[in-house]
Short mmCIF file of C-alpha atoms in Angstrom, two decimals:
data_model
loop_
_atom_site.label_atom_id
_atom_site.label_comp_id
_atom_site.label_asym_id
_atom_site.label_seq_id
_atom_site.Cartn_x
_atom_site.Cartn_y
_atom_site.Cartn_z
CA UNK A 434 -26.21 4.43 25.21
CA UNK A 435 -24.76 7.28 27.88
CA UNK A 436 -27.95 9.28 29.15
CA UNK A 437 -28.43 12.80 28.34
CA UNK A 438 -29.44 15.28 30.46
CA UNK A 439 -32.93 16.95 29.77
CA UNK A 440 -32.74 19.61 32.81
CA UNK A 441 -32.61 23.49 32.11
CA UNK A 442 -28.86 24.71 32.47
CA UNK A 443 -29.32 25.50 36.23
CA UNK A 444 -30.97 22.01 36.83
CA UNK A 445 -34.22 23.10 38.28
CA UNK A 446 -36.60 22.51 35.26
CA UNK A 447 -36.77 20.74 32.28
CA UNK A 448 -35.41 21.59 29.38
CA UNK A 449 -37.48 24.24 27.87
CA UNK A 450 -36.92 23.40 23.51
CA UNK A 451 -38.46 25.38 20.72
CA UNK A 452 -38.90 23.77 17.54
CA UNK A 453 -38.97 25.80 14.36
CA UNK A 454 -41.13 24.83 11.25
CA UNK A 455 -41.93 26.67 8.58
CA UNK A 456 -43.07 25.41 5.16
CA UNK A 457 -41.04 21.71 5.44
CA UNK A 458 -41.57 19.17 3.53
CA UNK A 459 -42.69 15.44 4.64
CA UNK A 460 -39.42 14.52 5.21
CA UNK A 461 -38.88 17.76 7.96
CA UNK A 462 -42.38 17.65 9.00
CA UNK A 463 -42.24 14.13 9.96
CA UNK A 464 -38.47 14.57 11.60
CA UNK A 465 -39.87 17.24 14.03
CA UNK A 466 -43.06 15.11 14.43
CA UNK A 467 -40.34 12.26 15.58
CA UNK A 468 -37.92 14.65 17.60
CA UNK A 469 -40.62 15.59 19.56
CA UNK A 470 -42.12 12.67 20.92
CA UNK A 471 -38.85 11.60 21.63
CA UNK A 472 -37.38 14.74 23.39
CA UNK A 473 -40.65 14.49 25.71
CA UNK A 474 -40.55 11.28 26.07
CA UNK A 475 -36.64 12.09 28.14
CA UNK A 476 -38.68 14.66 29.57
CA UNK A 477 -37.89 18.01 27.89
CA UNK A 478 -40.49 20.52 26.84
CA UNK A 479 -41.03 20.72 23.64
CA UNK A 480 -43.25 23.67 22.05
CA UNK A 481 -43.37 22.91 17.58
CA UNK A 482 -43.94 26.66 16.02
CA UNK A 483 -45.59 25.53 12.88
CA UNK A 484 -48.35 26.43 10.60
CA UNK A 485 -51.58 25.28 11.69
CA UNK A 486 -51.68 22.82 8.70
CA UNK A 487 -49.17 21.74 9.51
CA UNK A 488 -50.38 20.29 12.96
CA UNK A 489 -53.65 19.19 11.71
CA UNK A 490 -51.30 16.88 8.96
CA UNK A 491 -48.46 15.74 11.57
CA UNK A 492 -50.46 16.24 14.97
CA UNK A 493 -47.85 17.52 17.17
CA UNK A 494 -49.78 17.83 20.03
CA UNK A 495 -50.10 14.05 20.07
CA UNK A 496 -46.64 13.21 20.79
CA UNK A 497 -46.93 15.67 23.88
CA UNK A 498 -45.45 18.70 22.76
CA UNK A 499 -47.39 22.27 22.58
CA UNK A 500 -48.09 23.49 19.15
CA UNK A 501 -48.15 27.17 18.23
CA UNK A 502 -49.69 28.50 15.03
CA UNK A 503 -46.46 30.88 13.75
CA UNK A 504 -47.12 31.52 9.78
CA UNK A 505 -44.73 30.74 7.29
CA UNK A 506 -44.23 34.36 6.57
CA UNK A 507 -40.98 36.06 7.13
CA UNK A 508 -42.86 39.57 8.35
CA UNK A 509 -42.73 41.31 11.39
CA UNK A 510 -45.66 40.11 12.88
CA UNK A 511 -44.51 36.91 12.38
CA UNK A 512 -41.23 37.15 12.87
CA UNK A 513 -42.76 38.77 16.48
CA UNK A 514 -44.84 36.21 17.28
CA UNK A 515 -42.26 33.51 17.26
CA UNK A 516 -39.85 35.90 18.93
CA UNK A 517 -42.52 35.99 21.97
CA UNK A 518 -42.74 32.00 22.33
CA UNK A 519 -38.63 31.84 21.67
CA UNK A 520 -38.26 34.53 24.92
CA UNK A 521 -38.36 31.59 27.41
CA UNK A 522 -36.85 28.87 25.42
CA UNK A 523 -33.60 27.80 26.66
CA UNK A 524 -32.54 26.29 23.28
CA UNK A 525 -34.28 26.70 19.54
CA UNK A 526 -34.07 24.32 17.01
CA UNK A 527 -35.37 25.30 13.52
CA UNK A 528 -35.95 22.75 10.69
CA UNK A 529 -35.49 24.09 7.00
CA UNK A 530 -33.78 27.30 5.35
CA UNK A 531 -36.82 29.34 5.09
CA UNK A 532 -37.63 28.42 8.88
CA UNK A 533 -34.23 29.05 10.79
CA UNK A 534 -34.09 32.47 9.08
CA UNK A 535 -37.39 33.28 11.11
CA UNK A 536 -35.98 31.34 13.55
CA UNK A 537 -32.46 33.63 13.66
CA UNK A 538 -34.05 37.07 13.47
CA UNK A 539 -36.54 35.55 16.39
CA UNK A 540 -33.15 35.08 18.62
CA UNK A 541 -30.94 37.89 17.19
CA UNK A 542 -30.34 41.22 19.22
CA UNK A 543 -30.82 39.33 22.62
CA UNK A 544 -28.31 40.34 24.93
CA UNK A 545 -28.77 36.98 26.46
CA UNK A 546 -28.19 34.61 23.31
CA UNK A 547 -30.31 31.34 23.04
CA UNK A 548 -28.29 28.75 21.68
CA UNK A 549 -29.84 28.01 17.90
CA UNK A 550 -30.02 24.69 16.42
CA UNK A 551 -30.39 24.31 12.45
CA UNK A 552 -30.92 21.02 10.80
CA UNK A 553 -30.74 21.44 7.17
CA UNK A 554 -32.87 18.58 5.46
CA UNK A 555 -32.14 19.71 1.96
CA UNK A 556 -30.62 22.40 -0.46
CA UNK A 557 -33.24 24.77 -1.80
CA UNK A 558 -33.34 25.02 -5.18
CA UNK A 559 -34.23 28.26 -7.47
CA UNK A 560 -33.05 30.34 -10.76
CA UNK A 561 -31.96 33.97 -11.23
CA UNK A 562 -32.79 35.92 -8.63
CA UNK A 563 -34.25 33.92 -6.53
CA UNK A 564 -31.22 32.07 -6.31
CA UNK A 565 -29.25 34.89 -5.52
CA UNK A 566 -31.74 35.21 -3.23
CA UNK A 567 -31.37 32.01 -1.37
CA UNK A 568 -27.75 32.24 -1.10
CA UNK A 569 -27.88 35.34 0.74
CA UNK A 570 -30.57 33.70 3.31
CA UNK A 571 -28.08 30.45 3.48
CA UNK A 572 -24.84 32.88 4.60
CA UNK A 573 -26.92 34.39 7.07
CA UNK A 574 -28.24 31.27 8.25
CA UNK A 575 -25.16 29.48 8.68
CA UNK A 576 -23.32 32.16 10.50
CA UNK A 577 -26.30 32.56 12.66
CA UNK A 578 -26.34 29.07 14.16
CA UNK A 579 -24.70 28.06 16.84
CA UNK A 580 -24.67 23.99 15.63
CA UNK A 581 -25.77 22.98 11.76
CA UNK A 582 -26.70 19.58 12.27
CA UNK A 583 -26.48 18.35 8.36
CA UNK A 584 -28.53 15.83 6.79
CA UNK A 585 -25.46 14.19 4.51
CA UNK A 586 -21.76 15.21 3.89
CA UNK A 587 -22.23 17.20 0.99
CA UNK A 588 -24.44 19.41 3.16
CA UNK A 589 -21.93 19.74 6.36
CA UNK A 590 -19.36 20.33 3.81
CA UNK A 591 -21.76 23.20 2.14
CA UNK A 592 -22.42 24.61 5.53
CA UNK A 593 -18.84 25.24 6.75
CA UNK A 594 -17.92 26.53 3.11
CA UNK A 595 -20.98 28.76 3.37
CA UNK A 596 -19.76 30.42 6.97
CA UNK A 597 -21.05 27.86 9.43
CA UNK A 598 -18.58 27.80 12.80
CA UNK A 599 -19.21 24.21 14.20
CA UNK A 600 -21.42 22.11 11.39
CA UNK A 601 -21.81 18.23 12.09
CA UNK A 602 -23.25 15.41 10.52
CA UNK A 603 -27.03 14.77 12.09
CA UNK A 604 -28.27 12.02 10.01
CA UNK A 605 -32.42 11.79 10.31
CA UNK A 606 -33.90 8.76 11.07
CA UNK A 607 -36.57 7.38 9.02
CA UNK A 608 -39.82 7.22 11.21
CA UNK A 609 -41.49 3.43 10.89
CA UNK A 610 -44.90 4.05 8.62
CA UNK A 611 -47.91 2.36 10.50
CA UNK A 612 -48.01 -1.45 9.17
CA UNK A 613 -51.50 -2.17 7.34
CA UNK A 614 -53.58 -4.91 9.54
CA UNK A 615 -52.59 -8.19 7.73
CA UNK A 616 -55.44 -9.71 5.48
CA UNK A 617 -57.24 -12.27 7.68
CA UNK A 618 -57.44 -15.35 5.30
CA UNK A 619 -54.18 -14.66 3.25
CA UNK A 620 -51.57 -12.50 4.43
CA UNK A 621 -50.17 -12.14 0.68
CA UNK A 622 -53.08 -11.63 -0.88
CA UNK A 623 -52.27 -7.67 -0.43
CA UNK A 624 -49.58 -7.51 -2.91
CA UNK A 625 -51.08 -9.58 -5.92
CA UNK A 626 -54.52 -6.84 -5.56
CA UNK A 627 -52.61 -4.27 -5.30
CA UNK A 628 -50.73 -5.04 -8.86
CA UNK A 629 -54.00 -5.97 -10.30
CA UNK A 630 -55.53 -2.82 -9.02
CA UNK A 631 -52.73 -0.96 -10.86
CA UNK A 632 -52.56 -3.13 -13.66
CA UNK A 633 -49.47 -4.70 -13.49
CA UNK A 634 -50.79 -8.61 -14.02
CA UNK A 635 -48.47 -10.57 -15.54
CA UNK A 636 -45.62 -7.58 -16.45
CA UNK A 637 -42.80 -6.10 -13.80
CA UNK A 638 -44.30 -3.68 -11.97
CA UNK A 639 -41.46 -0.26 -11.59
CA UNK A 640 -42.28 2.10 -8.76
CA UNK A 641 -41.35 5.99 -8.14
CA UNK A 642 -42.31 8.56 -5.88
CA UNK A 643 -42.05 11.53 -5.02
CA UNK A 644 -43.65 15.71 -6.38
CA UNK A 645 -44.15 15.93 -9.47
CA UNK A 646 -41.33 18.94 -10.09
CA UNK A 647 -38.16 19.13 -12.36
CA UNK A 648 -35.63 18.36 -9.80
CA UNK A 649 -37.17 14.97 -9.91
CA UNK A 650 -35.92 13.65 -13.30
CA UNK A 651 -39.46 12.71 -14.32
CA UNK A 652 -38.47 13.60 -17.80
CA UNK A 653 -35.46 11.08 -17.83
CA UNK A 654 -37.53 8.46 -16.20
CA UNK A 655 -39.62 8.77 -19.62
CA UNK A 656 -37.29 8.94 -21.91
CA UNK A 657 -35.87 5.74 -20.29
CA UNK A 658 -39.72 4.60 -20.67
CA UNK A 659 -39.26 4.83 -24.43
CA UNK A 660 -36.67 1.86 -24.29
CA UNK A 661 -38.98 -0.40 -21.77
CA UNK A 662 -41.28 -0.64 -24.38
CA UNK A 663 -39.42 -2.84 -26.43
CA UNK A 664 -39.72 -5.62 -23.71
CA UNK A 665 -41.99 -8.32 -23.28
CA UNK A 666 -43.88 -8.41 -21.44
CA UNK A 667 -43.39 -4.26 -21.17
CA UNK A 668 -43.04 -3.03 -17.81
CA UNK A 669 -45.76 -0.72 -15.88
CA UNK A 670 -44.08 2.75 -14.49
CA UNK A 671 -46.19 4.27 -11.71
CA UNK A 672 -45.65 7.45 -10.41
CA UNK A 673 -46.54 8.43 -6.88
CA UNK A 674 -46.81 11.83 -6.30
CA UNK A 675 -48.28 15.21 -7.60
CA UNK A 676 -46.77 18.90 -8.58
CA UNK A 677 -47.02 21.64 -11.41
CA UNK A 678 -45.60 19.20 -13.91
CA UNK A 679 -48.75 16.77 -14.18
CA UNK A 680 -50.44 18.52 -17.23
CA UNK A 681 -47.05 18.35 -18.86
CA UNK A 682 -45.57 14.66 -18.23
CA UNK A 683 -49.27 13.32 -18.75
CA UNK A 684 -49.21 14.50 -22.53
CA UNK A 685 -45.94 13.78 -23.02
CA UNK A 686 -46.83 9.74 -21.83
CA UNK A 687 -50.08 10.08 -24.22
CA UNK A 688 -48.45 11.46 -27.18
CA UNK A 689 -45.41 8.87 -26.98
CA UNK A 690 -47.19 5.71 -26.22
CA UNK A 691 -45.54 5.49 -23.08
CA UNK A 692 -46.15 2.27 -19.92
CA UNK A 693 -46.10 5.62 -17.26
CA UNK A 694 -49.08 5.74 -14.89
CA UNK A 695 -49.30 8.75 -13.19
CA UNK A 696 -51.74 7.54 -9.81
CA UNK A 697 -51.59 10.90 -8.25
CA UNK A 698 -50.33 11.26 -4.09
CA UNK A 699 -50.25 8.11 -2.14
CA UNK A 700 -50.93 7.04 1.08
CA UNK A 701 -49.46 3.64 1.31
CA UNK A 702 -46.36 4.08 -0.38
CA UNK A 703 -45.61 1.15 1.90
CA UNK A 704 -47.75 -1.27 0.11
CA UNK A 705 -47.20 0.30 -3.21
CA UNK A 706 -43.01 -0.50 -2.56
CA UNK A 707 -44.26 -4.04 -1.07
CA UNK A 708 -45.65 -4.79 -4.65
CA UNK A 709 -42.68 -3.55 -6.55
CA UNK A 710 -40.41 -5.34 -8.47
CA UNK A 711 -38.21 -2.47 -8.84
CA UNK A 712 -38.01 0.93 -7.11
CA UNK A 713 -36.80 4.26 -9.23
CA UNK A 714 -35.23 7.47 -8.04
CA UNK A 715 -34.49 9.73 -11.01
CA UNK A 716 -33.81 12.66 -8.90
CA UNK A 717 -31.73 15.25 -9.99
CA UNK A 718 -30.92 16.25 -6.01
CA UNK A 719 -31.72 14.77 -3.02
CA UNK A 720 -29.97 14.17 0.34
CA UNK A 721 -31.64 11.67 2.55
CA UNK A 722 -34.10 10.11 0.22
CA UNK A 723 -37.34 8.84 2.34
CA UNK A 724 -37.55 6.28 -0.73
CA UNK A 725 -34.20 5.31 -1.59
CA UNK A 726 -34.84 4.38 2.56
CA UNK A 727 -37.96 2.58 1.96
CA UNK A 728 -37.08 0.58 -0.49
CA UNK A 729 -33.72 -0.84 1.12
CA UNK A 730 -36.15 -1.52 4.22
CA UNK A 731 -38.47 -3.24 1.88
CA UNK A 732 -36.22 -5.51 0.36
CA UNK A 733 -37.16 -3.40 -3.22
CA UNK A 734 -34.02 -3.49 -5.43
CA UNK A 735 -33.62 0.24 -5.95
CA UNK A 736 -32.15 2.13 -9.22
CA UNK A 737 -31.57 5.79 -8.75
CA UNK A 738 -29.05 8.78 -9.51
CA UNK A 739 -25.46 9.05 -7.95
CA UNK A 740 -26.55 12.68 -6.88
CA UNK A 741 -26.17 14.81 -3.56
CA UNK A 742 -26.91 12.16 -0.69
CA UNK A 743 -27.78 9.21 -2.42
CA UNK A 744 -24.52 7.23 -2.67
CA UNK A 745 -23.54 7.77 0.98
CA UNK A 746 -26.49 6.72 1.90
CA UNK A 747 -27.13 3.43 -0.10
CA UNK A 748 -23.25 2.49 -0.76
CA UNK A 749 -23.29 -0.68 -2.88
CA UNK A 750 -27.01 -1.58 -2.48
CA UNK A 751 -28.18 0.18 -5.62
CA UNK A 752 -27.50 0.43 -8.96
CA UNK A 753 -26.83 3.19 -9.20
CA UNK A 754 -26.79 5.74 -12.82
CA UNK A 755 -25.10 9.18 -13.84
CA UNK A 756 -27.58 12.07 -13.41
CA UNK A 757 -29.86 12.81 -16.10
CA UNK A 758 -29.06 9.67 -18.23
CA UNK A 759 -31.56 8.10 -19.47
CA UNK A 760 -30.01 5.50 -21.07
CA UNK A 761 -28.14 4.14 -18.42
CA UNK A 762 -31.43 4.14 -16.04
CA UNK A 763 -33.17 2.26 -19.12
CA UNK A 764 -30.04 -0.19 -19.25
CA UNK A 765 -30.01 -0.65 -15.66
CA UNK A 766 -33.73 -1.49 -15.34
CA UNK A 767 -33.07 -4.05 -18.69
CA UNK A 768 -30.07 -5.67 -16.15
CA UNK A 769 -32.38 -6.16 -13.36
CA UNK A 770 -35.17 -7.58 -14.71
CA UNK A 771 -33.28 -9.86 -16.56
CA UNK A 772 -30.85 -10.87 -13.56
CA UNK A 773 -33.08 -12.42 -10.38
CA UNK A 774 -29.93 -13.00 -8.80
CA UNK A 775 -28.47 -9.39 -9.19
CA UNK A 776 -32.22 -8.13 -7.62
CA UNK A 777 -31.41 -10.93 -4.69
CA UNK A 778 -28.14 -9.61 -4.45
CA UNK A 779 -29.38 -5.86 -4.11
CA UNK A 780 -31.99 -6.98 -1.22
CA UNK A 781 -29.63 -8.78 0.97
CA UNK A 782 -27.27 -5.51 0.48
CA UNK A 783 -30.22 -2.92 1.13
CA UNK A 784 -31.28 -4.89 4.48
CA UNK A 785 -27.72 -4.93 5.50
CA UNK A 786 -26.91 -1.16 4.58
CA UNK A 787 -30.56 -0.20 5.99
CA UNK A 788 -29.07 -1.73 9.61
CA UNK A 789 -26.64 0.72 9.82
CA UNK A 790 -28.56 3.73 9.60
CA UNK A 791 -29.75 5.50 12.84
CA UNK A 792 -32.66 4.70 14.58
CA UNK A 793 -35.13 7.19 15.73
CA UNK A 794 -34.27 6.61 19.23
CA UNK A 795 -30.51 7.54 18.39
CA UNK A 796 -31.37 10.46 16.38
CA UNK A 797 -33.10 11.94 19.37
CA UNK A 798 -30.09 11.53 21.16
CA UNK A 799 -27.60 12.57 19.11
CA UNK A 800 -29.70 15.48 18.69
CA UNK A 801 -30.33 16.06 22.97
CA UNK A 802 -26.66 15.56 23.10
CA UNK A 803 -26.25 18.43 21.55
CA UNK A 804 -28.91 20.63 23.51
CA UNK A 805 -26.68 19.12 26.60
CA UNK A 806 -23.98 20.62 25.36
CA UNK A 807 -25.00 23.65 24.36
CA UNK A 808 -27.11 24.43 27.49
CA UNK A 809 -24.59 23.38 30.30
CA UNK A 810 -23.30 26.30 32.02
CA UNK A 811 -19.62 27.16 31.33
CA UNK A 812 -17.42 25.95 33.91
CA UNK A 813 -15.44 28.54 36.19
CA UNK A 814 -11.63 28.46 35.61
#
């Protein structure tokens, strides 16, 4: 791997990198969590401007980098406060639409301009006017930013059609999740407890997780549901996650008789996947899907939507179902359960697409490659 510089522009002090934060998801959070031990670890300074949830949740202070509290507000106090901690950054990286907004009004009007840095995890979705809304903030975004590091294709493609000069592709790495301690008598005796705790003993047990909102096809995965009844034995659903749409998908799995568990947010996802016979993604968006990740990595024969990211990023190790059909996701559950081979197929496939993903240690330096280049002073002609 060729080193990257971590010294300031004029070679006398570290690197001096603010990282932007606002309101992000897991799959942000977690990135920035990552970024930063590994940007201090090649000795740059790192200071995360974050809620102070936020750090109490991802503990940013723990992989060596300064945290400051910055509300997810786009006021002026705000706005002030993280223009204050941006005044000595050479270089400001902001994670998240709602964030690098902040982040660009924070660096704007400078007659010295700090190079910004926007990764953009995932599209934002909304209706009527909010949507209008967010396309506005995305314009101005994109022509704010110096680099738009994009999460997939579709997003680097979205970026330059939405005003971006110079947008690349800045895949994020999947951080490792802490391995459980092994049981001390029987190292498998975690998976079979685990299915008897849910109460999959005896039937296929079908995991999915993720919020419980409408962007992720929870109402396709039980309409599929409908058709796995008919099986025998009838597969258990469990659903890992929580959101606005609890109340409504638990009545709807009452009322219709359906084999849906909703178990509520999760902490080992890890063992959950682990005791899986089948992993589901119903979304109707994602980009770089944490689970469709896990699940490769797991060996978990994964069925999930051919929407935004998702067939770039698990090519021909998923079976893979139009968006918002819920007959083909029934059928394609049916397939697998029914074809052991096909699921041994899909593992092999996952383990060997998983190995070509980036590693956290090359995601921090694709990423410090870019600060290089961005903070290296301009050669005289």
């Amino acid at each position: 791997m060729t080193p990257v510089s971590s010294h300031s522009p004029h070679g006398q002090s570290p690197l001096r990198t603010v990282q932007v934060l606002g309101g992000g998801n897991a799959g942000s959070s977690t990135h920035v969590r990552s970024l930063a031990a590994g940007l201090v670890a090649r000795g740059v300074k790192v200071t995360v401007c974050a809620p102070a949830d936020a750090e109490r949740t991802y503990d940013f202070t723990g992989a060596g980098a300064e945290h400051v509290h910055v509300p997810r507000s786009s006021d002026p106090v705000s706005v002030a406060a993280l223009r204050a901690v941006c005044a000595d950054a050479d270089l400001v990286h902001a994670h998240g639409l709602h964030a690098s907004f902040r982040a660009a009004l924070a660096v704007g009007g400078r007659r010295v301009r700090t190079p910004l840095v926007v990764t953009w995890h995932d599209r934002v979705h909304a209706e009527g006017a909010r949507a209008q809304l967010l396309r506005v903030l995305e314009r101005r975004v994109m022509k704010a930013a110096t680099v738009v590091l994009g999460a997939t294709s579709e997003l680097v493609d979205r970026a330059r059609r939405t005003g971006a000069r110079d947008a690349r592709l800045g895949p994020v790495a999947l951080p490792a999740r802490p391995c459980p301690p092994a049981e001390p008598d029987d190292p498998d005796r975690r998976r079979p407890k685990i299915r008897a705790g849910l109460g999959a003993i005896g039937r296929p047990l079908l995991v999915a997780v993720g919020s419980l909102e409408w962007h992720r096809g929870y109402d396709v995965l039980l309409d599929a549901a409908r058709v796995w009844r008919r099986l025998d034995p009838v597969p258990l659903v469990v659903v890992a996650g929580e959101g606005p749409l609890r109340a409504e998908l638990q009545r709807r799995i009452e009322d219709e008789g359906l084999p849906v568990v909703l178990i509520g947010s999760r902490d080992d996802v890890t063992d959950l996947l682990a005791a899986a016979d089948l992993a589901l993604l119903p979304s109707r968006r994602e980009a770089r899907s944490v689970l469709a990740q896990e699940a490769l990595h797991a060996r978990v024969p994964l069925v999930a939507s051919d929407v935004g990211g998702i067939p770039e990023l698990v090519g021909d190790a998923a079976e893979l179902f139009p968006d918002g059909d819920a007959e083909a996701l029934a059928d394609a559950v049916v397939r697998l359960l029914a074809e052991p081979g096909r699921c041994e197929e899909l593992k092999d496939r996952g383990v060997r697409q998983a190995a070509t993903w980036p590693t956290e240690d090359e995601t921090v330096a694709q990423v410090l490659s870019v600060y290089d280049e961005l903070t290296q002073p301009t050669p005289l002609l």
